[in-house]
Coordinates of C-alpha atoms and ligand atoms in Angstrom, one line a residue:
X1 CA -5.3 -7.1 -1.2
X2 CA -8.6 -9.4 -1.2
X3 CA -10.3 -6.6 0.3
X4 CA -11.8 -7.4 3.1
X5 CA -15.2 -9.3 4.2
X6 CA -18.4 -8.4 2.3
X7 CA -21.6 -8.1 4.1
X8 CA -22.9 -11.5 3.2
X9 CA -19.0 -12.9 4.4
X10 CA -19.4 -11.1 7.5
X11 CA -22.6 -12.5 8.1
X12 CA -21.7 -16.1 7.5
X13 CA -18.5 -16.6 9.5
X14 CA -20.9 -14.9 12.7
X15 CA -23.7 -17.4 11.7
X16 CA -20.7 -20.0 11.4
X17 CA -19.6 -19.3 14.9
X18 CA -23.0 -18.4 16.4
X19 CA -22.0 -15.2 17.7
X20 CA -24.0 -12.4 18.7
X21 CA -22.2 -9.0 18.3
X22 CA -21.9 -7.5 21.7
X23 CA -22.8 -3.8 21.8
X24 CA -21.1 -2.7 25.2
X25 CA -17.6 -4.0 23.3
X26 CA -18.6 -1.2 20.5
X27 CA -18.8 -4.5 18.3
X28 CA -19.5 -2.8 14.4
X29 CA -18.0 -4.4 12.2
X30 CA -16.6 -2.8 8.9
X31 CA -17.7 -4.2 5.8
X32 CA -17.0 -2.4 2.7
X33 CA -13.9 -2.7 0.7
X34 CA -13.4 0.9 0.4
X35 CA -13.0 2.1 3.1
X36 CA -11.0 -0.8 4.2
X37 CA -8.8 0.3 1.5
X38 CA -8.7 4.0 2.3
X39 CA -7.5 2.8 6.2
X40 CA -4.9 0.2 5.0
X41 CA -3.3 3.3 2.3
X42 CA -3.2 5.3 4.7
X43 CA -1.1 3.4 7.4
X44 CA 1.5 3.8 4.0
X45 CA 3.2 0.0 5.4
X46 CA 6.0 -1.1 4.3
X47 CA 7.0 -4.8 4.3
X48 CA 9.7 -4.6 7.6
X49 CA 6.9 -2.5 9.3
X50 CA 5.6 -3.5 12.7
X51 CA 1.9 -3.5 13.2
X52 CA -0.3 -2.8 16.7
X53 CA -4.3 -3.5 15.7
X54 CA -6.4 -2.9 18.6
X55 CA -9.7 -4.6 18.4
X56 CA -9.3 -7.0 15.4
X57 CA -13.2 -8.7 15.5
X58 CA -13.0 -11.4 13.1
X59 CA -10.3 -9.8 11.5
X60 CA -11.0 -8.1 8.1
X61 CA -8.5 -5.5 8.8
X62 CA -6.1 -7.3 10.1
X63 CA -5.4 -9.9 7.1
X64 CA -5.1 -6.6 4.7
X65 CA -2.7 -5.3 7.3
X66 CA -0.5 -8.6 7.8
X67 CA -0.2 -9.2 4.3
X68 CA 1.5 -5.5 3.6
X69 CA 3.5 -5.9 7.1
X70 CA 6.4 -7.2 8.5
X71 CA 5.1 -8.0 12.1
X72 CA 1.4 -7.6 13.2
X73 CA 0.0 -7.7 16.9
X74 CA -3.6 -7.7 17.4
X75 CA -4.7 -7.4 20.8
X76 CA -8.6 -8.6 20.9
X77 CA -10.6 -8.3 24.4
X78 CA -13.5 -10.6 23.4
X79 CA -12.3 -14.6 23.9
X80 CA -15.5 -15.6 21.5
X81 CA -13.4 -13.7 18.7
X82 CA -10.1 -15.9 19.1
X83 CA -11.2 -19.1 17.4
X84 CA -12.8 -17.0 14.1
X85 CA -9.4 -15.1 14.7
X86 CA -7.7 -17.6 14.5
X87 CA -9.1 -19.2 11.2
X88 CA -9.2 -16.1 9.2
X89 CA -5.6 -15.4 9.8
X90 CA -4.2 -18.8 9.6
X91 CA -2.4 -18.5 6.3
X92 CA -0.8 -15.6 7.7
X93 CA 2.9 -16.6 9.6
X94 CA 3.7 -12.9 10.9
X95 CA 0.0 -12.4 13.3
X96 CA 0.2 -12.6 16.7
X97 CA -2.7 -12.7 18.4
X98 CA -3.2 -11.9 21.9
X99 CA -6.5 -11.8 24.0
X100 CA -6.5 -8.9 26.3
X101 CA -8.1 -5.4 27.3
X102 CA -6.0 -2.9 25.3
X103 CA -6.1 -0.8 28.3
X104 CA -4.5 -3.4 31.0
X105 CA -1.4 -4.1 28.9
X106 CA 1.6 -2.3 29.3
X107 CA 2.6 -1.0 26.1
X108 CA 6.3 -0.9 27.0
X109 CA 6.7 -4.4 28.0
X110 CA 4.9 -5.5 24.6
X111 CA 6.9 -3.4 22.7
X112 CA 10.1 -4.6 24.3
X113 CA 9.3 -8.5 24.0
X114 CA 7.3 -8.2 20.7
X115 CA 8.1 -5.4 18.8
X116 CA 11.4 -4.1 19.9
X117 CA 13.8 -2.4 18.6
X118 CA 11.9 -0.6 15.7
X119 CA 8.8 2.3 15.8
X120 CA 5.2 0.5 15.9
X121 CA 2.6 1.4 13.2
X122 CA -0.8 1.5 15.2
X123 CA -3.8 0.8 13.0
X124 CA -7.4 0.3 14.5
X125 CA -11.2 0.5 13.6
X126 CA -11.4 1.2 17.3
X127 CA -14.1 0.8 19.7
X128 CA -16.2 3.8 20.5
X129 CA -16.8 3.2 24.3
X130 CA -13.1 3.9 24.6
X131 CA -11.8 6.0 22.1
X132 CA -10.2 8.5 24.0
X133 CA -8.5 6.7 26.8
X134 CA -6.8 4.4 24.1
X135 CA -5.4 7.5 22.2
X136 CA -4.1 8.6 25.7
X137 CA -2.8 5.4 26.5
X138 CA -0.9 5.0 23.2
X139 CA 0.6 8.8 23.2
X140 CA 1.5 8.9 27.0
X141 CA 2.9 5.6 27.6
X142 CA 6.9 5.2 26.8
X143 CA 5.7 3.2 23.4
X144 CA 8.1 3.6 20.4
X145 CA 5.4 5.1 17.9
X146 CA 5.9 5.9 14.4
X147 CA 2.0 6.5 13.5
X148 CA -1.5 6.1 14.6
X149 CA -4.4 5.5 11.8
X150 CA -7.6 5.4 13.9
X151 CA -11.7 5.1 12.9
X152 CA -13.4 7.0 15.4
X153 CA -16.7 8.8 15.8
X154 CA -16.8 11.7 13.9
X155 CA -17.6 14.3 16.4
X156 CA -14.4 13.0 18.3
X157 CA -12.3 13.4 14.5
X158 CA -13.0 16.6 15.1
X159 CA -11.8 17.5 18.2
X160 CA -8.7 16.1 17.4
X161 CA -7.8 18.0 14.6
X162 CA -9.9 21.3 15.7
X163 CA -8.0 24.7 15.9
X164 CA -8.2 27.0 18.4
X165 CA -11.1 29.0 19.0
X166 CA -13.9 26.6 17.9
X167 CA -16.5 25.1 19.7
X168 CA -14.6 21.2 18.8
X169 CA -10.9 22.7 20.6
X170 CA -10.5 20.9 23.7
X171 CA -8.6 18.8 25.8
X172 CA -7.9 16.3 23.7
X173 CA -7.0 18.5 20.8
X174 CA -4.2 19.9 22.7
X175 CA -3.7 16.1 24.5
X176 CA -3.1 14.6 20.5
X177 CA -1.8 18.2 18.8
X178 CA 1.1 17.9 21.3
X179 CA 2.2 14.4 20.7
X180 CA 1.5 14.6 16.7
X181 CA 0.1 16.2 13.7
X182 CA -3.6 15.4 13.0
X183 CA -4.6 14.4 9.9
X184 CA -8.5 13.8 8.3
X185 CA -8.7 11.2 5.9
X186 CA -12.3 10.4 5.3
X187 CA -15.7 10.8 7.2
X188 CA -17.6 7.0 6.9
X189 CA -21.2 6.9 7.1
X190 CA -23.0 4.2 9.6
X191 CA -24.1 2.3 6.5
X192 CA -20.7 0.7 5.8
X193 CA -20.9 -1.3 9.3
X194 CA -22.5 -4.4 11.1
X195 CA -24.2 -3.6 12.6
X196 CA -24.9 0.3 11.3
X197 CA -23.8 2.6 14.4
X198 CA -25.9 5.6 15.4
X199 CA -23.5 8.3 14.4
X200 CA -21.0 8.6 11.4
X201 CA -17.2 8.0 11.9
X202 CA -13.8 9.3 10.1
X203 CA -10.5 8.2 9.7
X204 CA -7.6 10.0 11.1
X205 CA -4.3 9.4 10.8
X206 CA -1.5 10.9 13.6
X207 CA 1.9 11.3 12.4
X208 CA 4.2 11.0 16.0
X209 CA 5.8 13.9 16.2
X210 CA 9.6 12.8 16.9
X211 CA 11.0 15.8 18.4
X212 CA 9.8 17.5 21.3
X213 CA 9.0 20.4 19.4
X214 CA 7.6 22.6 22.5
X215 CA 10.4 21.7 24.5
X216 CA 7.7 21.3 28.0
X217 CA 9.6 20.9 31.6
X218 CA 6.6 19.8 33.2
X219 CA 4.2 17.3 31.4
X220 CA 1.9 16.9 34.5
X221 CA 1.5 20.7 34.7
X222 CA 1.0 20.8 31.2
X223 CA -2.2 18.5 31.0
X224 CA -3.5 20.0 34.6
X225 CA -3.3 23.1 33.4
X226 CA -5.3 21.9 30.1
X227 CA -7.8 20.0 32.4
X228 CA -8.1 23.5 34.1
X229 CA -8.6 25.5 31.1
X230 CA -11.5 23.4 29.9
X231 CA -12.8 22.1 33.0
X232 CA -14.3 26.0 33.2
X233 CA -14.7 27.0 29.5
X234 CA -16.7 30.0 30.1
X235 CA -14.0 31.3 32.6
X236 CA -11.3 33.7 31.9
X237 CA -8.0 32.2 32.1
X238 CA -7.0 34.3 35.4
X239 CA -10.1 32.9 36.9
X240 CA -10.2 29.6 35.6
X241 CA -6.2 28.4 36.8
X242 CA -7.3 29.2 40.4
X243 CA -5.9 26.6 42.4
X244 CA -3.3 25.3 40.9
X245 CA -0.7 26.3 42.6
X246 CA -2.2 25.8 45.9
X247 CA -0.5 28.5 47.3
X248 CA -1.0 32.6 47.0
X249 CA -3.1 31.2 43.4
X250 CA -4.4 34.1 41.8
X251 CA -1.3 36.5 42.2
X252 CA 0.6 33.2 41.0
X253 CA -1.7 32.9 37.8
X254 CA -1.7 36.3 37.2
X255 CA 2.4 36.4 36.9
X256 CA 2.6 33.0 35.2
X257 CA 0.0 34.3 32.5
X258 CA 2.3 37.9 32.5
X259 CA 5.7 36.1 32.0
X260 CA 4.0 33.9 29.1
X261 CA 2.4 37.6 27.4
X262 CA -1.2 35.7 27.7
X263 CA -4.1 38.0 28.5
X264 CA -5.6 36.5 31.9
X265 CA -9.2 38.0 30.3
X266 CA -8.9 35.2 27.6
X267 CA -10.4 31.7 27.6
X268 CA -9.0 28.5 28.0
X269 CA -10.4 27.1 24.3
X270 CA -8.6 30.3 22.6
X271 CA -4.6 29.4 23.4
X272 CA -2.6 27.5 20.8
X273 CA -0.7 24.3 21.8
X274 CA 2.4 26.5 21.7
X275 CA 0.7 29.0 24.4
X276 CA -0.7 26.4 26.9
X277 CA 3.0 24.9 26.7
X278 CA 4.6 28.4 27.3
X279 CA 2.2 28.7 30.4
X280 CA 3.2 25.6 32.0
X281 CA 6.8 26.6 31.8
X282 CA 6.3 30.0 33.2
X283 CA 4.6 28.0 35.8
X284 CA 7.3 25.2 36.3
X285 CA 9.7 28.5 36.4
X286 CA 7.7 30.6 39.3
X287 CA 6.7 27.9 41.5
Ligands
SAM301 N1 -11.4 -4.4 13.5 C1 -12.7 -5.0 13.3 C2 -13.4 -4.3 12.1 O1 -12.8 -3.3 11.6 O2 -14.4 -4.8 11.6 C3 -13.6 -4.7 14.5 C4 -13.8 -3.3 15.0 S1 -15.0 -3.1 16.3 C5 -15.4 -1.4 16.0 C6 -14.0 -3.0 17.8 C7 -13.4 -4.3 18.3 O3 -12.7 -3.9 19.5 C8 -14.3 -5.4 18.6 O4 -13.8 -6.6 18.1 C9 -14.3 -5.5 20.2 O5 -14.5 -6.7 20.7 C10 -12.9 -5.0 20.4 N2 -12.6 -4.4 21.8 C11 -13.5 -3.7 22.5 N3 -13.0 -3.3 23.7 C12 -11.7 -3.7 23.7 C13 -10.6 -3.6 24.6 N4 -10.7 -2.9 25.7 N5 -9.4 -4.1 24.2 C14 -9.2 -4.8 23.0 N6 -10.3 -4.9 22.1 C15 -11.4 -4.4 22.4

């Protein structure tokens, strides 16, 4: 591992190519060694492994990642960042890069023509503006995953790995609980970036979980039902599924929430995973 650009590297090769970093494309770049260290042990690669990077910038992370890697995609939206992609990685024969919007491609066409037939090891410093529609993206769509190492904002760390009950539980905590098991690896403070974001970060890794371990009929009802739940977080439960159904709702509810043995008194942000997937299947069962 060469570990990664230093400041005064990171500064050169954007002085080099006479770029300006573009805030709207959360453009902060990581510079510190460290950290870049703690990201790349993490992922735990192996040399046959196949590698997604979402937003590779002028590619710090992604030499580290390609040298420890059997395959590695890096999918880059910013067509300034291709040529300084393109140098930094050129003694690297498995990096394929690709100059798209992470959220336009479809993940199971890439996996079939690039990745195929093995799981993919996503690994991204990724860029705040979209953090949680990525993380969607990646656990919803039909993509063979085996794990997901991500540097988010902290406050958003937190929510994913929250418990129920606290003020950080939410939708996306049951969203990523239900696909996989949480893990924080390290808060980051803005200092370690170019330039320094407002707010700190964290690692966290996502090990995919590979069985369906809460056996849901319904998805869709699952994650409206979520929506519901915090959509009205001050609501009872009884109150806050209204509508749902569409039809006769609150005598529906108030059966689906009896044959699950939920209280309809309690709130939304107190049910475990497990619960909110025993409601929806009451609810699949009833309707
Ligand atoms: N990986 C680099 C690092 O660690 O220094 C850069 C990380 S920077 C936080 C986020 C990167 O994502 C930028 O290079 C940005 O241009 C890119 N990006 C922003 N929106 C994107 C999108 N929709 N699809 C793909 N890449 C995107």
């Amino acid at each position: 591992m060469d570990e990664g650009f230093t400041i005064k590297e990171t500064v050169d090769i954007l002085k080099k190519y006479r770029l300006t970093l573009n805030k709207k494309l959360g453009q902060n770049f990581l510079a510190d060694k460290n950290i870049l260290k703690k990201i790349v042990d993490s992922a735990e690669l192996k040399p046959d492994d196949r590698v997604l990077e979402i937003g590779p910038g002028i590619g710090t992370l992604t030499r580290e990642l390609a040298a420890r890697a059997g395959k590695l995609v890096a999918v880059e939206i910013d067509s300034r960042l291709m040529p300084v992609l393109e140098e930094t990685t050129s003694c690297l024969s498995n990096v394929k890069l690709i100059n798209r919007d992470i959220l336009k491609i479809d993940l199971r066409r890439l996996w079939e023509e690039v990745f195929s037939p093995g799981r993919v090891k996503v690994v991204a410093n990724l860029p705040y503006y979209i953090t949680s529609p990525v993380i969607m993206k990646l656990l919803e769509e039909d993509f063979p995953l085996e794990s997901v190492v991500v540097m988010v904002q902290k406050e958003v760390a937190l929510r994913m790995t929250a418990a129920p009950g606290t003020k950080d539980y939410g939708a996306i905590t049951v969203g990523v609980q239900y696909y996989s098991r949480p893990h924080l690896i390290a808060t980051v403070p803005p200092a370690v970036f170019i330039p320094p974001p407002k707010v700190s970060s964290a690692i966290v890794k996502m090990d995919i979980r590979k069985e369906q371990v809460f056996d849901v009929k319904d998805e869709k009802l699952l994650f409206l039902l979520v929506k519901k739940a915090f959509g009205h977080r001050r609501k009872t439960l009884l109150n806050a599924l209204k509508g749902i159904s569409g039809i006769n709702d609150k005598e529906y509810v108030r059966r689906a929430l009896e044959s699950a043995g939920i209280d309809g008194n309690r709130r939304g942000e107190s049910l475990s995973v497990e619960e909110f997937c025993k409601l929806a299947n009451c609810m699949s069962k009833i309707r």
